[in-house]
JSON list of C-alpha atoms and ligand atoms in Angstrom, two decimals:
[
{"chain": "F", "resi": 287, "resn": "UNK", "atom": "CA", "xyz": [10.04, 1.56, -5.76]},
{"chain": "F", "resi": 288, "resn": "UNK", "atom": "CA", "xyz": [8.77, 4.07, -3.58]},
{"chain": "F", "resi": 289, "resn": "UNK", "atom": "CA", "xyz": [5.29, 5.00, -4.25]},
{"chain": "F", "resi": 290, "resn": "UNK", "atom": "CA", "xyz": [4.25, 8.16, -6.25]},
{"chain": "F", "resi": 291, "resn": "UNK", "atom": "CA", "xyz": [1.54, 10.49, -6.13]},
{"chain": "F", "resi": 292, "resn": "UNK", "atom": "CA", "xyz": [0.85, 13.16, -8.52]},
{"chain": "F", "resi": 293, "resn": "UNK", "atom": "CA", "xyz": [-0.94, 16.72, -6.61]},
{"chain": "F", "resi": 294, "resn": "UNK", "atom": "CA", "xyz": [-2.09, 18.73, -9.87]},
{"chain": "F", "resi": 295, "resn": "UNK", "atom": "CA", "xyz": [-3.30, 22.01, -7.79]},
{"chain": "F", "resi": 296, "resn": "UNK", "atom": "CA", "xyz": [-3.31, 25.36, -8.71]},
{"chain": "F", "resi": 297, "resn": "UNK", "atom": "CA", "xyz": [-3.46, 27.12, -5.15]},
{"chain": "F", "resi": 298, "resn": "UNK", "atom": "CA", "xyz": [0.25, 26.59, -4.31]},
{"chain": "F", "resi": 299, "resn": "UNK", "atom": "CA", "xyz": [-0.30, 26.75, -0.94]},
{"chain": "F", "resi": 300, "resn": "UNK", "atom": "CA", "xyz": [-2.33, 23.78, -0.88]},
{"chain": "F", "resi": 301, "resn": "UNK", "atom": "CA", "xyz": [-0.36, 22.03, -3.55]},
{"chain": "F", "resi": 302, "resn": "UNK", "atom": "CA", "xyz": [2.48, 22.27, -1.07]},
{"chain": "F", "resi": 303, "resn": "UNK", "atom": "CA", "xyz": [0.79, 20.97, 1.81]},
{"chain": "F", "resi": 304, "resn": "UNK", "atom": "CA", "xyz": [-0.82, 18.26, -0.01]},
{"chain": "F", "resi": 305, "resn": "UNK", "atom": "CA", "xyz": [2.87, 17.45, -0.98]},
{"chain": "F", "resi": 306, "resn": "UNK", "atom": "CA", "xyz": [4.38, 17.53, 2.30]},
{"chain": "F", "resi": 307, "resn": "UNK", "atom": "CA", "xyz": [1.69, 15.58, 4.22]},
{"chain": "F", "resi": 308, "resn": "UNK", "atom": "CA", "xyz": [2.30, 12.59, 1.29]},
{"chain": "F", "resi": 309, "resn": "UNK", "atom": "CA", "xyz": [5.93, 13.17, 1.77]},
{"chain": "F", "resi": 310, "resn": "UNK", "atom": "CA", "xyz": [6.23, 13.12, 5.30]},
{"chain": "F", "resi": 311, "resn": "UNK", "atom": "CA", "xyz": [4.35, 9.79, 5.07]},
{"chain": "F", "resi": 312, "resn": "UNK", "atom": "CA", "xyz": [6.89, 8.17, 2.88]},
{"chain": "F", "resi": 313, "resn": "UNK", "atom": "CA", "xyz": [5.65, 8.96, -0.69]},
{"chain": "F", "resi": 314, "resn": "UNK", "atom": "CA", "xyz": [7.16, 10.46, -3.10]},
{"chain": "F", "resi": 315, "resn": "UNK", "atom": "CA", "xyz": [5.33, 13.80, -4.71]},
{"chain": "F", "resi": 316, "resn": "UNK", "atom": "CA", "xyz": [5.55, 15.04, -7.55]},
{"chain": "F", "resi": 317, "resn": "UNK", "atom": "CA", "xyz": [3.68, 18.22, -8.75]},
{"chain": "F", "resi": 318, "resn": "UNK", "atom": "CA", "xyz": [1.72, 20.20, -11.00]},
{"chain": "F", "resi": 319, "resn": "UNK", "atom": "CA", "xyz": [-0.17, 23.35, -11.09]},
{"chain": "F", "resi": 320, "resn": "UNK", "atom": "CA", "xyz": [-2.45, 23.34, -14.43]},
{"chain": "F", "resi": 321, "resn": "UNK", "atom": "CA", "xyz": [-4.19, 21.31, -16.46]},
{"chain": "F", "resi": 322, "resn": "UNK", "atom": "CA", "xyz": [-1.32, 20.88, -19.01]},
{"chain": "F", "resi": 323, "resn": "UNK", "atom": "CA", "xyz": [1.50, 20.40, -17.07]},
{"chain": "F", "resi": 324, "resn": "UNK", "atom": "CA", "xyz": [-0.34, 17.56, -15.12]},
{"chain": "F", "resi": 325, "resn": "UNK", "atom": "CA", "xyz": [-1.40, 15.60, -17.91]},
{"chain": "F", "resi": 326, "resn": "UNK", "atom": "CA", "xyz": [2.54, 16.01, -18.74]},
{"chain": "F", "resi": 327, "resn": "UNK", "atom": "CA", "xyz": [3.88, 14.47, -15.78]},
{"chain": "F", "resi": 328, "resn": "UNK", "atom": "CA", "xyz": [1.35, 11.48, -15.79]},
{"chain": "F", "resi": 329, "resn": "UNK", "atom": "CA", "xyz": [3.20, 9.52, -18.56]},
{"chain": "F", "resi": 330, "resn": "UNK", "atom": "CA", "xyz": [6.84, 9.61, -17.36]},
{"chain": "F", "resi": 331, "resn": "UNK", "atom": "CA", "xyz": [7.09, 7.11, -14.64]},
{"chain": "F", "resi": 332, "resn": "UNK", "atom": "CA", "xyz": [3.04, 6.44, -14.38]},
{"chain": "F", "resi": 333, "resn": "UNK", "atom": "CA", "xyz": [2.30, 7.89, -11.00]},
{"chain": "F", "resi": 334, "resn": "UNK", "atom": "CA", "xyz": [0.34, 5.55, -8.68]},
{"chain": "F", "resi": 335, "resn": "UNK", "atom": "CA", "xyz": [-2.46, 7.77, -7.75]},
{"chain": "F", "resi": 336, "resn": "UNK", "atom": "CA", "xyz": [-3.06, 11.34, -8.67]},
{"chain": "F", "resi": 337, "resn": "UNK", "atom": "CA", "xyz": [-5.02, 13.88, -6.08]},
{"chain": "F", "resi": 338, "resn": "UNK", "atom": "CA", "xyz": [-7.03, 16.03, -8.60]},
{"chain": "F", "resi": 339, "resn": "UNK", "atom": "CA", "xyz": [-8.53, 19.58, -7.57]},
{"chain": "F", "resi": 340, "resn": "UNK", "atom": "CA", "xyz": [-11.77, 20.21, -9.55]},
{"chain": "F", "resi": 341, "resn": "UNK", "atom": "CA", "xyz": [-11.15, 23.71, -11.40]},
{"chain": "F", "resi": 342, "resn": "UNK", "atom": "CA", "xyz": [-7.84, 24.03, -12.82]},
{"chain": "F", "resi": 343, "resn": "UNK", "atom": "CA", "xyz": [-6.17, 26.42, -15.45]},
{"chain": "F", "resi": 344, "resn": "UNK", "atom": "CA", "xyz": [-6.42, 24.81, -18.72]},
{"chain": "F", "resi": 345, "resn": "UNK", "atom": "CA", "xyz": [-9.32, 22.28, -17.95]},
{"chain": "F", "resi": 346, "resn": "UNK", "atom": "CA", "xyz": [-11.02, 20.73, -15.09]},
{"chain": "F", "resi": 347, "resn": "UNK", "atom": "CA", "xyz": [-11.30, 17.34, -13.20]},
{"chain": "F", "resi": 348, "resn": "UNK", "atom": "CA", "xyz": [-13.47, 15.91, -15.34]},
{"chain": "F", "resi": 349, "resn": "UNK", "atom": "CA", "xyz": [-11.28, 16.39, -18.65]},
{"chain": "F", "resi": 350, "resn": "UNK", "atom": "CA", "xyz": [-8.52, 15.32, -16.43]},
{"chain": "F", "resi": 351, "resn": "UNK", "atom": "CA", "xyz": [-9.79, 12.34, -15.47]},
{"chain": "F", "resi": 352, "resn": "UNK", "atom": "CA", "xyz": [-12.09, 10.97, -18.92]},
{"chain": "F", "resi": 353, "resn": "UNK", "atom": "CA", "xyz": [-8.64, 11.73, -20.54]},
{"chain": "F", "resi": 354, "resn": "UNK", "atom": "CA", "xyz": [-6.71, 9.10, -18.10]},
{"chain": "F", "resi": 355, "resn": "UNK", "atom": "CA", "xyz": [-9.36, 6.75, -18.27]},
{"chain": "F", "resi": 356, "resn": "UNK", "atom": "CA", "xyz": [-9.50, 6.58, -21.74]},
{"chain": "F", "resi": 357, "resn": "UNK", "atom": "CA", "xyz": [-6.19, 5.64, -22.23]},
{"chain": "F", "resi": 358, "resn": "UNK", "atom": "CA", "xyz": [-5.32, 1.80, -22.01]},
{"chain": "F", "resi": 359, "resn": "UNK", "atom": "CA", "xyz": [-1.74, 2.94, -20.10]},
{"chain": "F", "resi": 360, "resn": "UNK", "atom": "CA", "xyz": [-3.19, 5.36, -17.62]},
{"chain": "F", "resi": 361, "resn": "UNK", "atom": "CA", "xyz": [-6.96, 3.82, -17.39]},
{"chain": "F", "resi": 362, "resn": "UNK", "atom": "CA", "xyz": [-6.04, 2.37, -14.22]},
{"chain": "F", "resi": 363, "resn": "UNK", "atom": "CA", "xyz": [-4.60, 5.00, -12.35]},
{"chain": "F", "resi": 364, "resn": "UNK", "atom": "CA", "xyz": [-6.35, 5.88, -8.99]},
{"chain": "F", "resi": 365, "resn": "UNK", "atom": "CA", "xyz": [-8.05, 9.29, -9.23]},
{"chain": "F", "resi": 366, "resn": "UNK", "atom": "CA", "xyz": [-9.11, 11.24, -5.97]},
{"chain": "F", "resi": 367, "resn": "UNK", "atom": "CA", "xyz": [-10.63, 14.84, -6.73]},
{"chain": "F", "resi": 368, "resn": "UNK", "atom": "CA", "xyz": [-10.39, 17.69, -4.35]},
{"chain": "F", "resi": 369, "resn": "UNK", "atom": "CA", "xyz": [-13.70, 19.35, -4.30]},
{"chain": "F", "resi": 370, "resn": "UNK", "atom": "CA", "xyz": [-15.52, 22.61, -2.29]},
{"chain": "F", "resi": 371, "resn": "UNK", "atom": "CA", "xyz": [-17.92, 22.13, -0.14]},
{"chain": "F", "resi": 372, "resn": "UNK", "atom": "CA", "xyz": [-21.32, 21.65, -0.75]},
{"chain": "F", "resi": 373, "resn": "UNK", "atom": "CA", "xyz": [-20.46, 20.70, -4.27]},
{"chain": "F", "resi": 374, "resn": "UNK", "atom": "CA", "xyz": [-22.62, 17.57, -4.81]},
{"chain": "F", "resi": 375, "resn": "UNK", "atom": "CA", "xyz": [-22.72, 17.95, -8.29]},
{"chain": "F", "resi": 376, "resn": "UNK", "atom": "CA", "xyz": [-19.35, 17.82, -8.96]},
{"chain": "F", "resi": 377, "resn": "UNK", "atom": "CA", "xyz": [-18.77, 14.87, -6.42]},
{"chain": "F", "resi": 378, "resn": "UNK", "atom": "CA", "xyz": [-21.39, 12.67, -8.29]},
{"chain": "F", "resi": 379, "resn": "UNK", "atom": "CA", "xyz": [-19.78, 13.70, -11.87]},
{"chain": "F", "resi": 380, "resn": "UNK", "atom": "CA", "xyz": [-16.69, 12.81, -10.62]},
{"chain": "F", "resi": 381, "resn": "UNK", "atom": "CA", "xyz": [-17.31, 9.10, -9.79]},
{"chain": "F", "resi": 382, "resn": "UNK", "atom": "CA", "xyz": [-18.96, 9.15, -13.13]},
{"chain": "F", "resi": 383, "resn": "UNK", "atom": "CA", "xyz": [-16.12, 9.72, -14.88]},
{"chain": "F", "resi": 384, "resn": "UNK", "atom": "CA", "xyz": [-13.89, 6.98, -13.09]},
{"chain": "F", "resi": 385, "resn": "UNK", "atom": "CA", "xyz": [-12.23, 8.98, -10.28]},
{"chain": "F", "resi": 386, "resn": "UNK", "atom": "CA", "xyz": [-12.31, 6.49, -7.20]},
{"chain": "F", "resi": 387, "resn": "UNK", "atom": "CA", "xyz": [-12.67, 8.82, -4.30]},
{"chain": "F", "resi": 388, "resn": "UNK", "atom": "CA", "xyz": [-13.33, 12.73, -3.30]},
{"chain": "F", "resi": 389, "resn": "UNK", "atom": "CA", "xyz": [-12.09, 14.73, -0.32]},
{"chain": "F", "resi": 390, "resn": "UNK", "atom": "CA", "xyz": [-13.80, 17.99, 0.40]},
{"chain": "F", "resi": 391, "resn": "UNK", "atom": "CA", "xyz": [-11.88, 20.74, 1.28]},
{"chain": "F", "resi": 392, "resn": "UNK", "atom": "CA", "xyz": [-10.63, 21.29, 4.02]},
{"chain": "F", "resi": 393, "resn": "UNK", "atom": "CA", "xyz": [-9.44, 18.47, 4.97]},
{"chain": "F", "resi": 394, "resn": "UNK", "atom": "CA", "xyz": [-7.17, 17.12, 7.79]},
{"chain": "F", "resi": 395, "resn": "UNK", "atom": "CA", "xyz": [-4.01, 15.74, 6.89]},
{"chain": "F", "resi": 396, "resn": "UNK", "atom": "CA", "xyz": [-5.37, 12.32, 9.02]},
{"chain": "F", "resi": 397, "resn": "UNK", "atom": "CA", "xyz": [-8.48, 12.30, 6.47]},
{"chain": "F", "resi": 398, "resn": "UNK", "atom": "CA", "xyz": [-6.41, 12.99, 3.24]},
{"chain": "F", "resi": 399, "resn": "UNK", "atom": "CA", "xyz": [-3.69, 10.03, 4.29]},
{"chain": "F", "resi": 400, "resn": "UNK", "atom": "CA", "xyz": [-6.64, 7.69, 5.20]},
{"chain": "F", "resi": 401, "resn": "UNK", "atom": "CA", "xyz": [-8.43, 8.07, 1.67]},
{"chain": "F", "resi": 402, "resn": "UNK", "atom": "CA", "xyz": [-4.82, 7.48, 0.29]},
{"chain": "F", "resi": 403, "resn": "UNK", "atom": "CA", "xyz": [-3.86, 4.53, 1.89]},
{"chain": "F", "resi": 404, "resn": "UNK", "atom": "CA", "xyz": [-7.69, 3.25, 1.43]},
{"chain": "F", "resi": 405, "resn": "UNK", "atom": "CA", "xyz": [-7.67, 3.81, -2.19]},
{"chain": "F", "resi": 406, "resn": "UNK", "atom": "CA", "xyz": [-4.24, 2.56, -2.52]},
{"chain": "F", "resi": 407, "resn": "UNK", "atom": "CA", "xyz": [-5.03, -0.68, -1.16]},
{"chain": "F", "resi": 408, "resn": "UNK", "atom": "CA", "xyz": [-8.32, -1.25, -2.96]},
{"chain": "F", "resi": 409, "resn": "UNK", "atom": "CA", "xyz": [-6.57, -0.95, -6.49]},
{"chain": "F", "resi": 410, "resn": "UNK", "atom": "CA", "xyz": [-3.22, -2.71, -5.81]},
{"chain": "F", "resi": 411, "resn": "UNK", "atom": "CA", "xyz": [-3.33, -4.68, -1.94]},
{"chain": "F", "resi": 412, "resn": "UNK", "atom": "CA", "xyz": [0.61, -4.70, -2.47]},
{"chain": "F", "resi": 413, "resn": "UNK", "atom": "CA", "xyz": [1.07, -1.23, -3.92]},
{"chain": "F", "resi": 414, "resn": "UNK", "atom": "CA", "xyz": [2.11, 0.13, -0.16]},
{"chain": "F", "resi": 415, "resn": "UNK", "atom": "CA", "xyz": [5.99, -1.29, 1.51]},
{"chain": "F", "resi": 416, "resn": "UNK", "atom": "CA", "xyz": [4.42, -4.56, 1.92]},
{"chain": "F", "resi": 417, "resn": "UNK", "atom": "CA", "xyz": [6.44, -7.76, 1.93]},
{"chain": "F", "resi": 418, "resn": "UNK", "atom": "CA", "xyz": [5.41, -10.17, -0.81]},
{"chain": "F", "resi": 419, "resn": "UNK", "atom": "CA", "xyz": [5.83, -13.56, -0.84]},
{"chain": "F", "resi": 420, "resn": "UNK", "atom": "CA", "xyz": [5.68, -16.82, -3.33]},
{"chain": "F", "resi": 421, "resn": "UNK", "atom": "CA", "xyz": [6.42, -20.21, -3.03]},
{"chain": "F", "resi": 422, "resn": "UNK", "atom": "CA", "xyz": [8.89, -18.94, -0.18]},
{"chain": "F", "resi": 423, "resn": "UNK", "atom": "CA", "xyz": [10.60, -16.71, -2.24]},
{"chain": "F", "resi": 424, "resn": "UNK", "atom": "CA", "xyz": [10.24, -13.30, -0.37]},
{"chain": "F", "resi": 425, "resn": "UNK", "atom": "CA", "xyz": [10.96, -9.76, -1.00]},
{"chain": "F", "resi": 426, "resn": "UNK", "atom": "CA", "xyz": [10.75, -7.15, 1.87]},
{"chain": "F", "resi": 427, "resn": "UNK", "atom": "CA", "xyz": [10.71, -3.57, 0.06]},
{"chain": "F", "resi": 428, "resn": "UNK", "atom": "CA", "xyz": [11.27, -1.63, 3.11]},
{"chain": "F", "resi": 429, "resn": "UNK", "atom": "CA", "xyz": [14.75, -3.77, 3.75]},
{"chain": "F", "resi": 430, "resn": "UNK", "atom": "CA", "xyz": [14.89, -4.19, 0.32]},
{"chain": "F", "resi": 431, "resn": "UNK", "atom": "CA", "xyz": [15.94, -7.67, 1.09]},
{"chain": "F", "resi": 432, "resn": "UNK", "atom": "CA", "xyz": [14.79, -10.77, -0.51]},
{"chain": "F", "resi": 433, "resn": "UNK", "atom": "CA", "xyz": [14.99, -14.76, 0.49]},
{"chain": "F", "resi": 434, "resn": "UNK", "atom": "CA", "xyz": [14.95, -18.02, -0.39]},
{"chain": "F", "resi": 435, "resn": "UNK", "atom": "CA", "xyz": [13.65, -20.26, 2.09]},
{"chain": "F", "resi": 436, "resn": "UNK", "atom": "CA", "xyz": [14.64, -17.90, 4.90]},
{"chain": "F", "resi": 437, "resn": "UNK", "atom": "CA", "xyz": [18.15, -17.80, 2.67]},
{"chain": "F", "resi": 438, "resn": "UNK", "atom": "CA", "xyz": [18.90, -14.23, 1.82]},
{"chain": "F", "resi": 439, "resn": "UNK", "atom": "CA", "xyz": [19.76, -13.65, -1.75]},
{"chain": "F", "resi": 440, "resn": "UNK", "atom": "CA", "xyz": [22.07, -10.85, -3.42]},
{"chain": "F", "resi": 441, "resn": "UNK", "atom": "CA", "xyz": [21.24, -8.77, -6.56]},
{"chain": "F", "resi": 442, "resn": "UNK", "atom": "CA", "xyz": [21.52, -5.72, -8.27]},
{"chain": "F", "resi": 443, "resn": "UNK", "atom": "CA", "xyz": [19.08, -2.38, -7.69]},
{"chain": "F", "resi": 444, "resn": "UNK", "atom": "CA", "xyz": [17.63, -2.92, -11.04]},
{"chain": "F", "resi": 445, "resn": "UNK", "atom": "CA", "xyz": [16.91, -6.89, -10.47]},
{"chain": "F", "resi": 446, "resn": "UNK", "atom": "CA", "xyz": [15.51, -6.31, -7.18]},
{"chain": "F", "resi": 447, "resn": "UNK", "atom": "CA", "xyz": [13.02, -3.59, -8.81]},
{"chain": "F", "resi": 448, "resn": "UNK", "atom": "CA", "xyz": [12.33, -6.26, -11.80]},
{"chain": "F", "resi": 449, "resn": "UNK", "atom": "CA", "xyz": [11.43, -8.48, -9.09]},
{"chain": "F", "resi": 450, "resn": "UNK", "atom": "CA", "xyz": [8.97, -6.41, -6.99]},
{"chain": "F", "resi": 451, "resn": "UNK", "atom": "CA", "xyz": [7.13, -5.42, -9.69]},
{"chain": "F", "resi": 452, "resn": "UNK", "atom": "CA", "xyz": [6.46, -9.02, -10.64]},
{"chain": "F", "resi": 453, "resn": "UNK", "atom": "CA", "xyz": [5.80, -10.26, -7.58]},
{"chain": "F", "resi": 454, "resn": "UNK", "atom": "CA", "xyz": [3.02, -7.54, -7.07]},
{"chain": "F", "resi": 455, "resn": "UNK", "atom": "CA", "xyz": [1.56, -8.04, -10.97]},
{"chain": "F", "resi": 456, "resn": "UNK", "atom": "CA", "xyz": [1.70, -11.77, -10.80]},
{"chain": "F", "resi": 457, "resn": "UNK", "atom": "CA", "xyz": [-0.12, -13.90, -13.60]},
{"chain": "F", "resi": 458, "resn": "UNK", "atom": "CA", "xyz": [0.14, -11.13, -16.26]},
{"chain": "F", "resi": 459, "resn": "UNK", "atom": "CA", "xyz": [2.51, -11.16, -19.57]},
{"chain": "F", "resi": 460, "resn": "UNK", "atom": "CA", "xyz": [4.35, -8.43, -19.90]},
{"chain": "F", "resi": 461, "resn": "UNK", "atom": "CA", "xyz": [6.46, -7.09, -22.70]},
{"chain": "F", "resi": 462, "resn": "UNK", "atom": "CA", "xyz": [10.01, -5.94, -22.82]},
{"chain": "F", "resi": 463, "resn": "UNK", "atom": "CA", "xyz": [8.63, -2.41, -23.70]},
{"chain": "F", "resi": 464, "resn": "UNK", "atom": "CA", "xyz": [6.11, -2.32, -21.20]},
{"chain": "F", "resi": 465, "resn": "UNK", "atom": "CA", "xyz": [8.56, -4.00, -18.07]},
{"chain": "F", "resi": 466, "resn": "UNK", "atom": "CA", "xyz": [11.57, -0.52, -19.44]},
{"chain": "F", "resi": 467, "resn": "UNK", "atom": "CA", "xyz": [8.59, 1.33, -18.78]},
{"chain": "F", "resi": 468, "resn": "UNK", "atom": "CA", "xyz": [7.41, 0.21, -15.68]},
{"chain": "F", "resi": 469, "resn": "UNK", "atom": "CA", "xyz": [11.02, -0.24, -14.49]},
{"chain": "F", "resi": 470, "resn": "UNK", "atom": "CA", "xyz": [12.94, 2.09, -15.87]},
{"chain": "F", "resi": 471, "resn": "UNK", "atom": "CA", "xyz": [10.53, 4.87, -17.13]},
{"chain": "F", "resi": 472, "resn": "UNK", "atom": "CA", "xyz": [9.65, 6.02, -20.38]},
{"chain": "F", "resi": 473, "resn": "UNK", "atom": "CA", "xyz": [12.47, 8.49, -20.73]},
{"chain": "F", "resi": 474, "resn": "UNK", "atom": "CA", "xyz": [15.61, 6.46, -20.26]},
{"chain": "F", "resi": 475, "resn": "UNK", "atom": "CA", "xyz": [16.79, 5.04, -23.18]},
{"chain": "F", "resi": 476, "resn": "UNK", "atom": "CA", "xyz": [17.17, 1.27, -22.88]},
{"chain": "F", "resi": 477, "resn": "UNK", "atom": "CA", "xyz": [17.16, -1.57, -25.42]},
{"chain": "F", "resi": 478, "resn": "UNK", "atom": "CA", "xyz": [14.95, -4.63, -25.43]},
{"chain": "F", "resi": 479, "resn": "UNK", "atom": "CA", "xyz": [17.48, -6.56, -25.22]},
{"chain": "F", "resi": 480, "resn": "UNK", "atom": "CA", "xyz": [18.95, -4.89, -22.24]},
{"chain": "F", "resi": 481, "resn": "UNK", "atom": "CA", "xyz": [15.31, -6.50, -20.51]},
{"chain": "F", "resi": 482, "resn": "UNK", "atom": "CA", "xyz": [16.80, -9.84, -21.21]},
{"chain": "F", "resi": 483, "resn": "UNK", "atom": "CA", "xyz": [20.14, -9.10, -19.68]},
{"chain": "F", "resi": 484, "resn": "UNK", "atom": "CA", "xyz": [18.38, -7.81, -16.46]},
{"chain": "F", "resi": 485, "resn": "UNK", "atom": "CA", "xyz": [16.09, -10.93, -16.40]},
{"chain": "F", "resi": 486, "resn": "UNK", "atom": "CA", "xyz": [18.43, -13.67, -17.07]},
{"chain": "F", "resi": 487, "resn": "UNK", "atom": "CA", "xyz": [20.36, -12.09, -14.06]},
{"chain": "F", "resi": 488, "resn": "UNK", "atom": "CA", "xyz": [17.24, -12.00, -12.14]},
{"chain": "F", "resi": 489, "resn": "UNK", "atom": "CA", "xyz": [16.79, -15.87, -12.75]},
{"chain": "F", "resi": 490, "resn": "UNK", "atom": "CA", "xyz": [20.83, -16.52, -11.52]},
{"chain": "F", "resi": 491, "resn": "UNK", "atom": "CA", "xyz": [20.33, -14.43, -8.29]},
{"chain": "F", "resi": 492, "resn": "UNK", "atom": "CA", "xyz": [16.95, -16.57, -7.53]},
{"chain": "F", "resi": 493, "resn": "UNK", "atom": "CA", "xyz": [17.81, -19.90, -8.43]},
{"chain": "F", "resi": 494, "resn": "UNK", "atom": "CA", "xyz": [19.36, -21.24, -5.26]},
{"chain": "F", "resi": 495, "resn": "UNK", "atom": "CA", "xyz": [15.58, -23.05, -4.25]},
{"chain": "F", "resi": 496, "resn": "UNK", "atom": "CA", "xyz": [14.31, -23.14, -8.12]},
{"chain": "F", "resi": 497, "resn": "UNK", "atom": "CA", "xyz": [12.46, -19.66, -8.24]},
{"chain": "F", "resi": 498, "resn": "UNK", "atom": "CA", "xyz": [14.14, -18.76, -11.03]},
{"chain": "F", "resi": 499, "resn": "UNK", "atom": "CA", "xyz": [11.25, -21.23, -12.69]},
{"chain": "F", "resi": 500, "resn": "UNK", "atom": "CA", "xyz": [8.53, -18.61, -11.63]},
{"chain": "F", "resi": 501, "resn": "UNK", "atom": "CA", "xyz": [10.01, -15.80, -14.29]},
{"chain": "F", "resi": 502, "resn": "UNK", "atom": "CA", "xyz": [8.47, -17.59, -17.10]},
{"chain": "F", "resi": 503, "resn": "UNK", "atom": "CA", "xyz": [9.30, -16.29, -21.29]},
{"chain": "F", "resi": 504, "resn": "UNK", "atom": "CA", "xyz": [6.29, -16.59, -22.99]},
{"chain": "F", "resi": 505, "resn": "UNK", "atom": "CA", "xyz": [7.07, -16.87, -26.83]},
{"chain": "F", "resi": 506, "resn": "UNK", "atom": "CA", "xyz": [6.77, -14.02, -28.83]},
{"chain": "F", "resi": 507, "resn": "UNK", "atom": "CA", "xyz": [4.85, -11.64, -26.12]},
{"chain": "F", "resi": 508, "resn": "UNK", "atom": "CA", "xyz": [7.49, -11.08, -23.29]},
{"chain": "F", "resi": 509, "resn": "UNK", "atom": "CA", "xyz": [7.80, -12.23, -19.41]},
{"chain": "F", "resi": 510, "resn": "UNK", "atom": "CA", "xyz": [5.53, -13.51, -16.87]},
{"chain": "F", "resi": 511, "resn": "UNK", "atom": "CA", "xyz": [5.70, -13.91, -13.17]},
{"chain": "F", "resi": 512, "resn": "UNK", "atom": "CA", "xyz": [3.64, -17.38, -12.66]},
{"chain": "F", "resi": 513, "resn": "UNK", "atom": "CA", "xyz": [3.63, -19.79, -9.73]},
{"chain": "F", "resi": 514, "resn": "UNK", "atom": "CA", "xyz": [1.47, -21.90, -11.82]},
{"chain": "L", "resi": 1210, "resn": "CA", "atom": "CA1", "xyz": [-8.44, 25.09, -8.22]}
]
């Protein structure tokens, strides 16, 4: 699950630069040049931060970003507007309306990556290729291996991607919709059931030590990843 930031930009110069420098640093860009077609691409997979400029076609910032926040599924997506410089005003409105962070063009690629990886890490500490590990029951996404008590483990693509996202939103029920959507987007079209499949496969491929007991069905809402 590589990491995904949305750059909604009109100057397409910029855009593109803003693009390669995430690129280049091992996330994966996606793009948009108006208002419109960035509120478009920010429900099909949820991006994990978006890099907003201030004046767009269509809308500004602001919009932009009292729209996200106002929606349960997007409320928690990391904003960081692109401003001018000397623009206060619109810095100060911004973290009104919920964005997180501002960069003031121009800006170094050094600068833009630092904010990134700061914000990042404030709003998910395991949102970057960190290894995660419970009860001895690790998954490295960079290797995309995962172990057992130092005993490496086999699964499928779709298992291991069921997994990560667990282990980095432990605690927290989730239902069969809302796991297709997180791990399979909201465009494929997969069953409920097909969630079930998936996880009971999940449980076989880590039950060598008894992790399988951390995947926990809670009745009537979904699945939970719990190492209480
Ligand atoms: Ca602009």
């Amino acid at each position: 699950m590589s990491t995904r930031i949305l750059v909604v930009e009109d100057e397409a110069p910029i855009r593109e630069m803003l693009g390669f420098i995430v690129e280049q640093h091992g996330f994966e860009a996606i793009e948009a040049e108006d208002y419109e077609s960035g509120l478009e691409k920010v429900v099909d997979p949820l991006p994990d931060l978006i890099l907003l400029d201030w004046m767009l076609p269509g809308g500004n910032g602001i919009q932009f970003a009292k729209k996200l926040k106002s929606n349960e599924f997007t409320r928690n997506i990391p904003v960081i507007m692109l401003t001018a410089r000397g623009e206060e005003d619109d810095k100060i409105k911004g973290l009104e309306v919920g964005a997180d962070d501002y960069i003031t063009k121009p800006f170094s690629p050094k600068e833009l990556m630092a904010r990134i990886k700061a914000v990042l890490r404030r709003v998910s500490p395991t949102s970057l290729d960190d290894e995660v590990e419970f009860n001895g029951l690790k998954l490295d996404p960079v290797s995309h291996r995962v172990s057992a008590n130092e005993e490496s483990l086999d699964m499928g693509p779709t298992e291991f991607k069921l997994l990560h996202f667990f282990m980095t939103h432990p605690e927290r029920v989730y239902s069969r919709e809302r796991l297709l959507d997180y791990v399979w987007g909201t465009n494929v079209y997969v069953e409920d059931r097909t969630v079930d499949v998936h996880i009971r496969r999940l449980r076989k491929a880590i039950s060598l030590h008894g992790h399988d007991k951390l995947i926990q069905t809670v009745r009537g809402s979904g699945y939970r990843f719990s190492v209480k």
